Tab-separated table of C-alpha atoms and ligand atoms in Angstrom:
chain	number	residue	atom	x	y	z
A	1	MET	CA	0.000	0.000	0.000
A	2	ASP	CA	1.130	3.535	-0.816
A	3	ARG	CA	3.513	4.884	1.894
A	4	SER	CA	1.823	8.295	2.125
A	5	PHE	CA	-1.580	6.600	2.747
A	6	LEU	CA	-0.073	4.520	5.546
A	7	ASP	CA	1.769	7.467	7.112
A	8	THR	CA	-1.312	9.687	7.053
A	9	ILE	CA	-3.626	7.058	8.513
A	10	ARG	CA	-1.127	6.155	11.244
A	11	ALA	CA	-0.328	9.742	12.239
A	12	ALA	CA	-1.722	10.437	15.715
A	13	ASP	CA	-2.618	14.030	14.818
A	14	VAL	CA	-4.179	13.405	11.402
A	15	GLY	CA	-6.934	15.912	10.583
A	16	ARG	CA	-10.242	15.365	8.792
A	17	ASP	CA	-9.112	17.411	5.794
A	18	ASP	CA	-5.951	15.299	5.450
A	19	ILE	CA	-8.054	12.150	5.302
A	20	ALA	CA	-10.636	13.613	2.903
A	21	ALA	CA	-7.854	14.715	0.534
A	22	LEU	CA	-6.022	11.391	0.678
A	23	PRO	CA	-6.163	9.325	-2.536
A	24	VAL	CA	-7.613	5.901	-1.713
A	25	PRO	CA	-5.411	2.972	-2.870
A	26	ASP	CA	-6.970	0.897	-5.634
A	27	HIS	CA	-5.921	-2.374	-3.962
A	28	TYR	CA	-5.582	-3.424	-0.349
A	29	ARG	CA	-4.306	-6.282	1.816
A	30	ALA	CA	-6.928	-8.655	3.159
A	31	ALA	CA	-7.386	-12.044	4.825
A	32	VAL	CA	-9.293	-14.061	2.235
A	33	LEU	CA	-10.717	-17.451	1.463
A	34	LEU	CA	-10.521	-18.496	-2.182
A	35	LYS	CA	-13.522	-19.789	-4.098
A	36	GLU	CA	-11.307	-22.174	-6.065
A	37	GLU	CA	-10.386	-23.827	-2.747
A	38	GLN	CA	-13.844	-24.059	-1.211
A	39	HIS	CA	-13.890	-27.860	-1.486
A	40	MET	CA	-10.316	-28.346	-0.226
A	41	PHE	CA	-11.515	-29.984	3.007
A	42	ASP	CA	-14.214	-32.193	1.465
A	43	GLY	CA	-13.940	-35.660	2.978
A	44	ILE	CA	-11.782	-34.412	5.881
A	45	GLY	CA	-13.361	-34.387	9.361
A	46	VAL	CA	-13.855	-30.912	10.874
A	47	ASN	CA	-11.381	-31.661	13.679
A	48	GLU	CA	-8.643	-32.435	11.170
A	49	ARG	CA	-9.139	-29.243	9.132
A	50	GLU	CA	-6.621	-26.413	9.568
A	51	PRO	CA	-7.717	-22.765	9.226
A	52	ALA	CA	-4.121	-21.775	8.386
A	53	LYS	CA	-4.392	-23.773	5.153
A	54	SER	CA	-7.530	-22.066	3.844
A	55	LEU	CA	-6.822	-18.473	4.965
A	56	HIS	CA	-4.526	-16.361	2.777
A	57	VAL	CA	-3.378	-12.761	2.879
A	58	ARG	CA	-3.831	-11.270	-0.610
A	59	GLU	CA	-4.295	-7.938	-2.396
A	60	VAL	CA	-7.888	-7.327	-3.526
A	61	PRO	CA	-9.412	-4.408	-5.457
A	62	THR	CA	-10.895	-1.567	-3.394
A	63	PRO	CA	-14.682	-1.237	-3.747
A	64	GLU	CA	-16.298	2.154	-4.323
A	65	PRO	CA	-18.756	2.948	-1.505
A	66	GLY	CA	-22.293	3.067	-2.879
A	67	PRO	CA	-25.250	4.999	-1.445
A	68	GLY	CA	-25.377	4.568	2.338
A	69	GLU	CA	-21.988	2.847	2.431
A	70	VAL	CA	-18.683	3.818	4.008
A	71	LEU	CA	-15.079	2.842	3.299
A	72	VAL	CA	-13.047	2.500	6.506
A	73	ALA	CA	-9.262	2.314	6.947
A	74	VAL	CA	-8.958	-0.586	9.387
A	75	LEU	CA	-6.328	-0.060	12.068
A	76	ALA	CA	-7.206	-3.247	13.953
A	77	SER	CA	-9.675	-6.115	13.951
A	78	ALA	CA	-10.416	-9.190	16.058
A	79	ILE	CA	-11.022	-12.901	15.579
A	80	ASN	CA	-14.550	-14.183	15.962
A	81	TYR	CA	-15.646	-17.778	15.879
A	82	ASN	CA	-17.548	-17.121	12.642
A	83	THR	CA	-14.162	-16.789	10.914
A	84	VAL	CA	-13.273	-20.195	12.367
A	85	TRP	CA	-16.405	-21.656	10.712
A	86	SER	CA	-15.600	-19.783	7.469
A	87	ALA	CA	-12.008	-21.044	7.397
A	88	LEU	CA	-13.101	-24.637	8.074
A	89	TYR	CA	-15.687	-24.373	5.265
A	90	SER	CA	-18.125	-25.726	7.845
A	91	PRO	CA	-21.041	-26.310	7.898
A	92	ILE	CA	-20.976	-24.907	4.313
A	93	PRO	CA	-18.564	-22.696	2.328
A	94	THR	CA	-19.421	-19.016	2.831
A	95	PHE	CA	-19.293	-18.501	-0.947
A	96	ALA	CA	-22.858	-19.862	-0.940
A	97	PHE	CA	-23.882	-16.861	1.230
A	98	LEU	CA	-22.130	-14.412	-1.104
A	99	GLU	CA	-23.778	-15.900	-4.204
A	100	ARG	CA	-27.198	-15.775	-2.520
A	101	TYR	CA	-26.650	-12.141	-1.515
A	102	ALA	CA	-25.455	-11.218	-5.012
A	103	ARG	CA	-28.641	-12.673	-6.523
A	104	THR	CA	-30.649	-9.962	-4.734
A	105	GLY	CA	-29.192	-7.594	-7.338
A	106	GLY	CA	-27.915	-4.017	-7.430
A	107	LEU	CA	-24.854	-3.278	-5.342
A	108	ALA	CA	-25.103	-6.694	-3.668
A	109	ALA	CA	-23.740	-8.254	-6.883
A	110	ARG	CA	-20.268	-6.926	-5.923
A	111	HIS	CA	-20.138	-9.351	-2.998
A	112	ASP	CA	-19.838	-12.451	-5.191
A	113	GLN	CA	-16.100	-12.552	-5.959
A	114	PRO	CA	-13.526	-15.331	-6.364
A	115	TRP	CA	-12.325	-14.348	-2.866
A	116	HIS	CA	-14.092	-13.674	0.417
A	117	VAL	CA	-12.620	-11.014	2.723
A	118	VAL	CA	-13.637	-12.298	6.143
A	119	GLY	CA	-13.866	-10.671	9.580
A	120	SER	CA	-16.712	-9.083	11.546
A	121	ASP	CA	-15.015	-6.498	13.753
A	122	LEU	CA	-12.984	-3.370	13.101
A	123	ALA	CA	-11.672	-0.196	14.668
A	124	GLY	CA	-10.528	2.433	12.201
A	125	ILE	CA	-10.937	5.753	10.453
A	126	VAL	CA	-13.614	6.664	7.902
A	127	VAL	CA	-11.907	7.478	4.589
A	128	ARG	CA	-14.830	7.816	2.145
A	129	THR	CA	-18.609	7.993	2.438
A	130	GLY	CA	-21.125	7.116	-0.275
A	131	ALA	CA	-24.091	9.220	-1.351
A	132	GLY	CA	-26.625	10.031	1.350
A	133	VAL	CA	-24.389	9.334	4.369
A	134	ARG	CA	-24.958	12.194	6.820
A	135	ARG	CA	-23.994	10.979	10.272
A	136	TRP	CA	-20.382	10.053	9.485
A	137	SER	CA	-17.592	11.720	7.557
A	138	ALA	CA	-13.949	11.249	6.581
A	139	GLY	CA	-11.699	11.321	9.646
A	140	ASP	CA	-14.233	9.874	12.131
A	141	ARG	CA	-12.706	7.300	14.478
A	142	VAL	CA	-15.117	4.412	14.544
A	143	VAL	CA	-15.870	0.804	15.333
A	144	ALA	CA	-18.311	-1.212	13.229
A	145	HIS	CA	-20.901	-3.703	14.413
A	146	CYS	CA	-21.560	-6.593	12.071
A	147	LEU	CA	-25.282	-6.358	11.308
A	148	SER	CA	-25.926	-5.720	7.616
A	149	ILE	CA	-29.598	-5.061	6.879
A	150	GLU	CA	-31.699	-3.872	3.944
A	151	LEU	CA	-34.960	-3.009	5.805
A	152	GLU	CA	-37.067	-3.054	2.641
A	153	ASP	CA	-39.379	-5.587	4.277
A	154	PRO	CA	-41.786	-4.512	7.060
A	155	ASP	CA	-40.685	-7.395	9.292
A	156	GLY	CA	-37.412	-5.758	10.277
A	157	HIS	CA	-38.921	-2.516	11.483
A	158	ASP	CA	-39.784	-3.642	15.001
A	159	ASP	CA	-36.442	-5.335	15.540
A	160	ALA	CA	-33.825	-5.259	12.763
A	161	MET	CA	-32.752	-8.826	13.601
A	162	LEU	CA	-36.099	-9.891	12.104
A	163	ASP	CA	-35.282	-8.359	8.706
A	164	PRO	CA	-35.379	-11.265	6.220
A	165	ASP	CA	-32.401	-9.569	4.516
A	166	GLN	CA	-30.299	-9.532	7.690
A	167	ARG	CA	-26.711	-10.700	7.221
A	168	ILE	CA	-23.538	-10.837	9.292
A	169	TRP	CA	-20.955	-8.588	7.651
A	170	GLY	CA	-17.657	-10.368	6.898
A	171	PHE	CA	-19.350	-13.778	7.173
A	172	GLU	CA	-22.422	-13.588	4.952
A	173	THR	CA	-21.117	-10.526	3.070
A	174	ASN	CA	-17.758	-9.693	1.494
A	175	TYR	CA	-15.345	-6.821	2.315
A	176	GLY	CA	-14.996	-7.780	6.011
A	177	GLY	CA	-12.802	-6.375	8.755
A	178	LEU	CA	-9.687	-8.591	8.681
A	179	ALA	CA	-8.092	-6.291	6.120
A	180	ASP	CA	-6.524	-2.847	5.662
A	181	LEU	CA	-9.788	-1.419	4.249
A	182	ALA	CA	-13.396	-2.468	4.780
A	183	LEU	CA	-16.756	-1.638	3.242
A	184	VAL	CA	-19.653	-1.236	5.678
A	185	LYS	CA	-23.096	0.321	5.718
A	186	ALA	CA	-23.249	3.665	7.517
A	187	ASN	CA	-25.689	2.177	10.029
A	188	GLN	CA	-23.000	-0.254	11.214
A	189	LEU	CA	-20.798	2.535	12.570
A	190	MET	CA	-20.409	3.563	16.208
A	191	PRO	CA	-17.900	5.835	17.957
A	192	LYS	CA	-14.552	4.361	18.979
A	193	ALA	CA	-13.816	4.577	22.725
A	194	ALA	CA	-11.240	7.366	23.037
A	195	HIS	CA	-9.380	5.692	25.917
A	196	LEU	CA	-8.642	2.448	24.082
A	197	THR	CA	-5.939	1.431	21.622
A	198	TRP	CA	-7.051	0.355	18.150
A	199	GLU	CA	-6.753	-3.345	18.956
A	200	GLU	CA	-8.593	-2.981	22.265
A	201	ALA	CA	-11.363	-0.983	20.594
A	202	ALA	CA	-11.810	-3.633	17.882
A	203	ALA	CA	-12.103	-6.527	20.348
A	204	PRO	CA	-15.548	-6.196	22.012
A	205	GLY	CA	-17.811	-5.430	18.977
A	206	LEU	CA	-19.426	-8.678	17.885
A	207	VAL	CA	-19.332	-10.612	21.151
A	208	ASN	CA	-20.220	-7.656	23.373
A	209	SER	CA	-23.297	-6.819	21.271
A	210	THR	CA	-24.321	-10.479	21.136
A	211	ALA	CA	-23.962	-10.923	24.906
A	212	TYR	CA	-25.935	-7.690	25.484
A	213	ARG	CA	-28.919	-8.910	23.468
A	214	GLN	CA	-28.703	-12.485	24.701
A	215	LEU	CA	-28.524	-11.617	28.389
A	216	VAL	CA	-29.666	-8.041	29.013
A	217	SER	CA	-32.095	-7.033	26.268
A	218	ARG	CA	-35.815	-7.756	26.478
A	219	ASN	CA	-35.275	-9.550	23.149
A	220	GLY	CA	-33.077	-12.007	25.065
A	221	ALA	CA	-33.171	-13.183	28.689
A	222	ASN	CA	-33.963	-9.740	30.155
A	223	MET	CA	-31.627	-10.248	33.131
A	224	LYS	CA	-32.546	-8.557	36.389
A	225	LEU	CA	-30.946	-7.610	39.690
A	226	GLY	CA	-30.299	-10.699	41.831
A	227	ASP	CA	-30.559	-13.303	39.064
A	228	ASN	CA	-28.280	-16.346	39.192
A	229	ILE	CA	-26.783	-16.861	35.742
A	230	LEU	CA	-24.908	-19.949	34.575
A	231	ILE	CA	-22.335	-18.791	32.019
A	232	TRP	CA	-20.652	-21.449	29.901
A	233	GLY	CA	-17.180	-20.470	28.674
A	234	ALA	CA	-17.083	-17.505	31.058
A	235	ALA	CA	-13.504	-16.534	30.127
A	236	GLY	CA	-14.078	-16.957	26.360
A	237	GLY	CA	-15.238	-14.367	23.827
A	238	LEU	CA	-18.968	-14.176	24.602
A	239	GLY	CA	-18.662	-15.340	28.200
A	240	SER	CA	-16.167	-12.646	29.190
A	241	TYR	CA	-18.787	-9.994	28.348
A	242	ALA	CA	-21.711	-11.975	29.789
A	243	THR	CA	-19.783	-12.213	33.075
A	244	GLN	CA	-19.196	-8.454	33.082
A	245	TYR	CA	-22.911	-7.795	32.369
A	246	ALA	CA	-24.001	-10.097	35.182
A	247	LEU	CA	-21.670	-8.432	37.671
A	248	ALA	CA	-22.452	-4.871	36.547
A	249	GLY	CA	-26.199	-5.571	36.647
A	250	GLY	CA	-26.254	-6.957	40.175
A	251	ALA	CA	-26.678	-10.591	39.174
A	252	THR	CA	-24.559	-13.547	40.297
A	253	PRO	CA	-22.618	-15.238	37.509
A	254	ILE	CA	-21.826	-18.910	37.987
A	255	CYS	CA	-18.828	-19.117	35.675
A	256	VAL	CA	-17.945	-22.380	33.951
A	257	VAL	CA	-14.358	-22.632	32.671
A	258	SER	CA	-11.920	-25.414	31.807
A	259	ASN	CA	-8.692	-24.484	33.565
A	260	ASP	CA	-7.229	-22.684	36.521
A	261	GLN	CA	-5.999	-19.621	34.610
A	262	LYS	CA	-9.496	-18.988	33.285
A	263	ALA	CA	-10.892	-19.437	36.804
A	264	GLN	CA	-8.426	-16.792	38.016
A	265	ILE	CA	-9.494	-14.418	35.209
A	266	CYS	CA	-13.131	-14.801	36.337
A	267	ARG	CA	-12.119	-14.038	39.934
A	268	ASP	CA	-10.248	-10.963	38.675
A	269	MET	CA	-13.447	-9.787	36.962
A	270	GLY	CA	-15.195	-10.078	40.346
A	271	ALA	CA	-16.923	-13.456	40.074
A	272	THR	CA	-16.848	-15.755	43.097
A	273	ALA	CA	-18.895	-18.757	41.945
A	274	ILE	CA	-16.698	-20.704	39.550
A	275	ILE	CA	-16.901	-24.248	38.224
A	276	ASP	CA	-13.878	-25.812	36.527
A	277	ARG	CA	-15.494	-28.337	34.198
A	278	SER	CA	-12.176	-30.171	33.713
A	279	VAL	CA	-11.720	-30.699	37.442
A	280	GLU	CA	-15.358	-31.785	37.849
A	281	GLY	CA	-15.022	-34.074	34.823
A	282	TYR	CA	-18.672	-33.863	33.725
A	283	ARG	CA	-19.672	-36.462	31.150
A	284	PHE	CA	-23.148	-35.393	30.106
A	285	TRP	CA	-23.079	-37.977	27.293
A	286	ARG	CA	-22.601	-41.628	28.224
A	287	ASP	CA	-22.094	-42.448	24.566
A	288	GLU	CA	-22.837	-40.782	21.212
A	289	HIS	CA	-26.596	-41.300	21.610
A	290	THR	CA	-27.275	-41.341	25.346
A	291	GLN	CA	-27.101	-38.600	27.939
A	292	ASP	CA	-26.551	-39.213	31.626
A	293	PRO	CA	-29.077	-37.368	33.809
A	294	ARG	CA	-26.980	-38.180	36.897
A	295	GLU	CA	-24.333	-35.868	35.498
A	296	TRP	CA	-26.944	-33.108	34.989
A	297	ARG	CA	-27.892	-33.533	38.652
A	298	ARG	CA	-24.245	-33.419	39.707
A	299	LEU	CA	-23.888	-30.052	37.920
A	300	GLY	CA	-27.127	-28.814	39.519
A	301	GLN	CA	-25.845	-29.881	42.937
A	302	ARG	CA	-22.558	-28.012	42.407
A	303	ILE	CA	-24.486	-24.885	41.411
A	304	ARG	CA	-26.573	-25.119	44.606
A	305	GLU	CA	-23.406	-25.432	46.691
A	306	LEU	CA	-22.163	-22.187	45.161
A	307	THR	CA	-25.438	-20.248	45.401
A	308	GLY	CA	-26.542	-21.325	48.862
A	309	GLY	CA	-29.152	-23.741	47.559
A	310	GLU	CA	-30.589	-21.766	44.632
A	311	ASP	CA	-30.963	-22.773	41.001
A	312	VAL	CA	-30.128	-20.539	38.061
A	313	ASP	CA	-32.619	-18.070	36.575
A	314	ILE	CA	-30.788	-17.936	33.245
A	315	VAL	CA	-28.429	-20.250	31.407
A	316	PHE	CA	-26.181	-18.412	28.922
A	317	GLU	CA	-25.838	-21.169	26.290
A	318	HIS	CA	-23.561	-21.515	23.288
A	319	PRO	CA	-21.648	-24.851	23.506
A	320	GLY	CA	-24.852	-26.549	22.250
A	321	GLN	CA	-25.129	-30.303	21.838
A	322	GLU	CA	-22.668	-31.256	24.579
A	323	THR	CA	-24.202	-29.101	27.329
A	324	PHE	CA	-27.766	-28.319	26.257
A	325	GLY	CA	-29.464	-31.217	28.082
A	326	ALA	CA	-27.714	-30.171	31.303
A	327	SER	CA	-28.568	-26.504	30.704
A	328	VAL	CA	-32.292	-27.261	30.383
A	329	TYR	CA	-32.166	-29.417	33.521
A	330	VAL	CA	-30.355	-26.955	35.816
A	331	ALA	CA	-32.468	-23.868	34.999
A	332	ARG	CA	-34.872	-23.080	37.846
A	333	ARG	CA	-38.669	-23.338	37.561
A	334	GLY	CA	-39.721	-20.530	35.260
A	335	GLY	CA	-36.096	-19.947	34.217
A	336	SER	CA	-34.680	-19.339	30.732
A	337	ILE	CA	-32.076	-21.034	28.586
A	338	VAL	CA	-30.894	-18.450	26.059
A	339	SER	CA	-28.902	-19.846	23.153
A	340	CYS	CA	-26.924	-18.118	20.392
A	341	ALA	CA	-24.778	-20.979	19.125
A	342	SER	CA	-23.922	-24.670	18.988
A	343	THR	CA	-20.145	-24.906	18.970
A	344	SER	CA	-20.110	-28.630	19.829
A	345	GLY	CA	-23.013	-29.590	17.523
A	346	TYR	CA	-26.375	-28.167	16.514
A	347	GLN	CA	-28.626	-31.205	16.955
A	348	HIS	CA	-29.600	-30.652	20.592
A	349	GLN	CA	-31.240	-33.259	22.791
A	350	PHE	CA	-32.912	-32.553	26.127
A	351	ASP	CA	-35.579	-34.063	28.378
A	352	ASN	CA	-38.650	-32.004	27.597
A	353	ARG	CA	-40.370	-32.992	30.855
A	354	TYR	CA	-38.024	-30.655	32.705
A	355	LEU	CA	-38.942	-27.857	30.323
A	356	TRP	CA	-42.722	-28.000	30.311
A	357	MET	CA	-43.399	-29.276	33.840
A	358	HIS	CA	-41.158	-26.569	35.280
A	359	VAL	CA	-42.409	-23.913	32.849
A	360	LYS	CA	-38.980	-23.014	31.490
A	361	ARG	CA	-38.321	-21.178	28.258
A	362	ILE	CA	-35.731	-21.684	25.530
A	363	ILE	CA	-34.910	-18.404	23.784
A	364	GLY	CA	-33.056	-18.127	20.489
A	365	SER	CA	-30.796	-15.089	20.201
A	366	HIS	CA	-28.620	-13.915	17.333
A	367	PHE	CA	-26.238	-10.935	17.220
A	368	ALA	CA	-28.038	-7.639	18.058
A	369	ASN	CA	-29.909	-4.803	16.391
A	370	TYR	CA	-28.205	-1.403	15.945
A	371	ARG	CA	-29.732	-0.001	19.118
A	372	GLU	CA	-28.577	-2.965	21.201
A	373	ALA	CA	-25.093	-2.812	19.660
A	374	TRP	CA	-25.021	0.946	20.334
A	375	HIS	CA	-25.938	0.432	24.007
A	376	ALA	CA	-23.279	-2.266	24.366
A	377	ASN	CA	-20.661	0.000	22.748
A	378	ARG	CA	-21.715	2.950	24.926
A	379	LEU	CA	-20.811	0.933	28.018
A	380	ILE	CA	-17.316	0.365	26.588
A	381	VAL	CA	-16.978	4.064	25.702
A	382	ARG	CA	-17.955	4.998	29.266
A	383	GLY	CA	-15.571	2.524	30.885
A	384	ARG	CA	-18.386	0.503	32.485
A	385	LEU	CA	-17.318	-2.605	30.601
A	386	HIS	CA	-13.835	-3.408	29.335
A	387	PRO	CA	-12.246	-5.202	26.392
A	388	THR	CA	-11.074	-8.725	27.152
A	389	LEU	CA	-8.130	-8.806	24.756
A	390	SER	CA	-5.427	-11.310	25.723
A	391	ARG	CA	-3.183	-11.471	22.666
A	392	THR	CA	-2.735	-9.631	19.353
A	393	TYR	CA	-1.277	-10.884	16.063
A	394	PRO	CA	-0.285	-9.037	12.879
A	395	LEU	CA	-2.652	-9.638	9.930
A	396	ASP	CA	0.040	-11.729	8.207
A	397	GLU	CA	-0.305	-14.288	11.041
A	398	ILE	CA	-4.053	-14.658	10.600
A	399	GLY	CA	-3.837	-18.469	10.344
A	400	GLN	CA	-2.253	-18.752	13.796
A	401	ALA	CA	-4.706	-16.224	15.288
A	402	VAL	CA	-7.737	-18.186	14.037
A	403	ASP	CA	-6.186	-21.513	15.022
A	404	ASP	CA	-5.743	-20.303	18.631
A	405	VAL	CA	-9.483	-19.627	18.863
A	406	TYR	CA	-10.412	-22.857	17.091
A	407	ARG	CA	-8.237	-24.951	19.430
A	408	ASN	CA	-9.527	-23.076	22.523
A	409	ARG	CA	-5.963	-21.990	23.357
A	410	HIS	CA	-6.993	-18.361	23.857
A	411	HIS	CA	-8.582	-16.321	26.638
A	412	GLY	CA	-11.226	-13.655	25.992
A	413	LYS	CA	-10.486	-12.104	22.609
A	414	VAL	CA	-7.649	-12.384	20.095
A	415	GLY	CA	-6.822	-9.112	18.320
A	416	VAL	CA	-5.341	-8.484	14.867
A	417	LEU	CA	-3.272	-5.476	13.778
A	418	CYS	CA	-4.144	-4.285	10.272
A	419	LEU	CA	-2.918	-0.771	9.378
A	420	ALA	CA	-1.713	-0.190	12.958
A	421	GLU	CA	1.998	-1.027	12.903
A	422	THR	CA	2.328	-1.848	16.584
A	423	GLU	CA	0.115	-2.437	19.594
A	424	GLY	CA	-0.626	0.494	21.862
A	425	THR	CA	-1.563	3.240	19.367
A	426	GLY	CA	-4.865	5.101	18.958
A	427	VAL	CA	-5.445	6.322	22.539
A	428	ASP	CA	-6.998	9.810	22.512
A	429	ASP	CA	-7.909	10.074	26.200
A	430	PRO	CA	-4.971	8.842	28.317
A	431	GLU	CA	-6.364	10.349	31.525
A	432	PHE	CA	-9.590	8.344	31.373
A	433	ARG	CA	-7.576	5.287	30.362
A	434	ALA	CA	-5.347	5.567	33.431
A	435	ARG	CA	-8.432	5.098	35.647
A	436	HIS	CA	-9.249	1.775	33.970
A	437	GLU	CA	-5.801	0.484	32.996
A	438	THR	CA	-5.892	-2.537	35.339
A	439	ALA	CA	-9.285	-3.704	34.103
A	440	ILE	CA	-8.327	-3.127	30.442
A	441	ASN	CA	-5.239	-5.350	30.878
A	442	ARG	CA	-6.982	-8.053	32.901
A	443	PHE	CA	-6.935	-10.695	30.173
A	444	ARG	CA	-3.469	-9.752	28.890
A	445	ARG	CA	-1.936	-10.758	32.198
A	446	TYR	CA	-2.970	-14.330	31.528
A	447	ALA	CA	-2.126	-14.437	27.815
A	448	PRO	CA	-1.531	-18.112	27.002
A	449	THR	CA	1.690	-18.933	25.184
A	450	PRO	CA	0.898	-19.921	21.576
B	501	NAP	P1	-14.747	-18.680	22.357
B	501	NAP	O1	-13.965	-17.440	22.559
B	501	NAP	O2	-14.064	-19.886	21.814
B	501	NAP	O3	-15.397	-19.044	23.771
B	501	NAP	C1	-16.236	-20.148	23.929
B	501	NAP	C2	-15.952	-20.819	25.248
B	501	NAP	O4	-16.882	-21.888	25.407
B	501	NAP	C3	-14.583	-21.448	25.328
B	501	NAP	O5	-13.659	-20.538	25.898
B	501	NAP	C4	-14.788	-22.665	26.212
B	501	NAP	O6	-14.494	-22.300	27.554
B	501	NAP	C5	-16.290	-22.928	26.141
B	501	NAP	N1	-16.564	-24.181	25.452
B	501	NAP	C6	-16.152	-24.567	24.230
B	501	NAP	N2	-16.591	-25.799	23.958
B	501	NAP	C7	-17.294	-26.204	25.037
B	501	NAP	C8	-17.976	-27.402	25.380
B	501	NAP	N3	-18.031	-28.434	24.538
B	501	NAP	N4	-18.565	-27.481	26.587
B	501	NAP	C9	-18.515	-26.440	27.450
B	501	NAP	N5	-17.868	-25.292	27.190
B	501	NAP	C10	-17.270	-25.184	25.999
B	501	NAP	O7	-15.972	-18.420	21.388
B	501	NAP	P2	-17.088	-17.268	21.449
B	501	NAP	O8	-16.629	-16.099	20.685
B	501	NAP	O9	-17.516	-17.090	22.846
B	501	NAP	O10	-18.235	-17.981	20.617
B	501	NAP	C11	-18.850	-19.157	21.123
B	501	NAP	C12	-19.861	-19.667	20.099
B	501	NAP	O11	-20.855	-18.679	19.921
B	501	NAP	C13	-19.281	-19.945	18.718
B	501	NAP	O12	-19.909	-21.105	18.202
B	501	NAP	C14	-19.687	-18.733	17.908
B	501	NAP	O13	-19.783	-19.006	16.534
B	501	NAP	C15	-21.013	-18.392	18.535
B	501	NAP	N6	-21.420	-16.982	18.426
B	501	NAP	C16	-22.670	-16.702	17.958
B	501	NAP	C17	-23.070	-15.390	17.847
B	501	NAP	C18	-24.405	-15.042	17.306
B	501	NAP	O14	-24.679	-13.874	17.038
B	501	NAP	N7	-25.307	-15.972	17.113
B	501	NAP	C19	-22.198	-14.359	18.227
B	501	NAP	C20	-20.951	-14.688	18.765
B	501	NAP	C21	-20.559	-16.015	18.849
B	501	NAP	P3	-13.854	-23.322	28.607
B	501	NAP	O15	-13.019	-24.274	27.823
B	501	NAP	O16	-13.066	-22.449	29.537
B	501	NAP	O17	-15.002	-23.975	29.314
């Protein structure tokens, strides 16, 4: 990329006029999957597939922002599990999403390319705006949430997640955030927290918004003061924000983790009720087809020991098949199991007697609408919630960064430097930062060795 573009974007004191006058490069560096390779893992079990083999860093042509769109210079991004699924070509190659989107016509046709630029988080600087964009302009320091919507259908106007044309940017659309430039819709943008570095600012986006809707919003579990909340993977991406929401909202998180370091991270966040699932050795499945209700009861018993005899009001679910039967069992009468994922398998099995007889509810939750994402980001901006970044890689090491998340070798979030040359740049409010420095670095202190 042109040196003067890089120098201008990286300059701490760059002005709006400098950015507006800057010629935009016609190509940019991006983490891509290649259409010609989309069947490379056919016949290979998911556990044997390697993200580092399918992900490449290549130059791709810069798109022109259309009406309502914005081109952003990406200083940093973060790894989300959706990029793990994309890189494994599982359950299906994402090129199918791009082709489907392109068939809707107009500007969407640009998304069907021989490459897919992946990634659903960014922190960066607006470089160009398309026609009709009023709220944002060149030079704005922004983060982007990953909800891409059309809103031509009435269904999305109560809650944008119900728009039939709702897509996850950088997963079901092209021009994602693991790149030096990204194309987003103007209504994906939100202000970057002035006290955070670029990589810290990029880390919360997708998971923070998802956890907000899933746990806090009335569209999710509608958490309230005093609730007991079982949080699977409490030191992982989603769980590290769910734990912060529970604590900040006066609830009691019961944090499930799989090692001592993660237990210590949860204690550092302020949690006291922690279950190490490796130490407990739960085996919810006796064999491939049969669950073991005694193991559900053993988990329920452990929860009661930690809560003084109470059951959980909410289960924050995402592991899916492996844990779902237990999650339905341990929720209290009238409680909720709120699910946004199925990492271990999406064919769930549970004993429905415990659901209907005890009047429990299963709630499906997916990402967040703009308002929910905005609220979640506002809490980061105000220092009420903090990024959970443990480790940051340069874009050229994207394969390793994604592999860490896939193999569960990470804590909290894994960051990626794009146009930012080094970690630690982008802080505009050092005074405010100083008040929160310990909390911001909480996960870094336990960064696992790769
Ligand atoms: P993550 O950073 O890998 O964290 C997940 C945590 O879950 C892990 O740290 C692990 O913690 C725990 N875990 C993994 N497998 C488990 C199992 N079999 N049983 C119990 N616990 C298990 O990933 P994430 O970013 O939180 O995402 C989690 C899932 O949610 C992914 O499938 C992702 O695609 C999905 N997701 C969906 C949405 C949405 O909008 N629908 C948004 C974000 C993420 P321990 O090993 O410490 O227990």
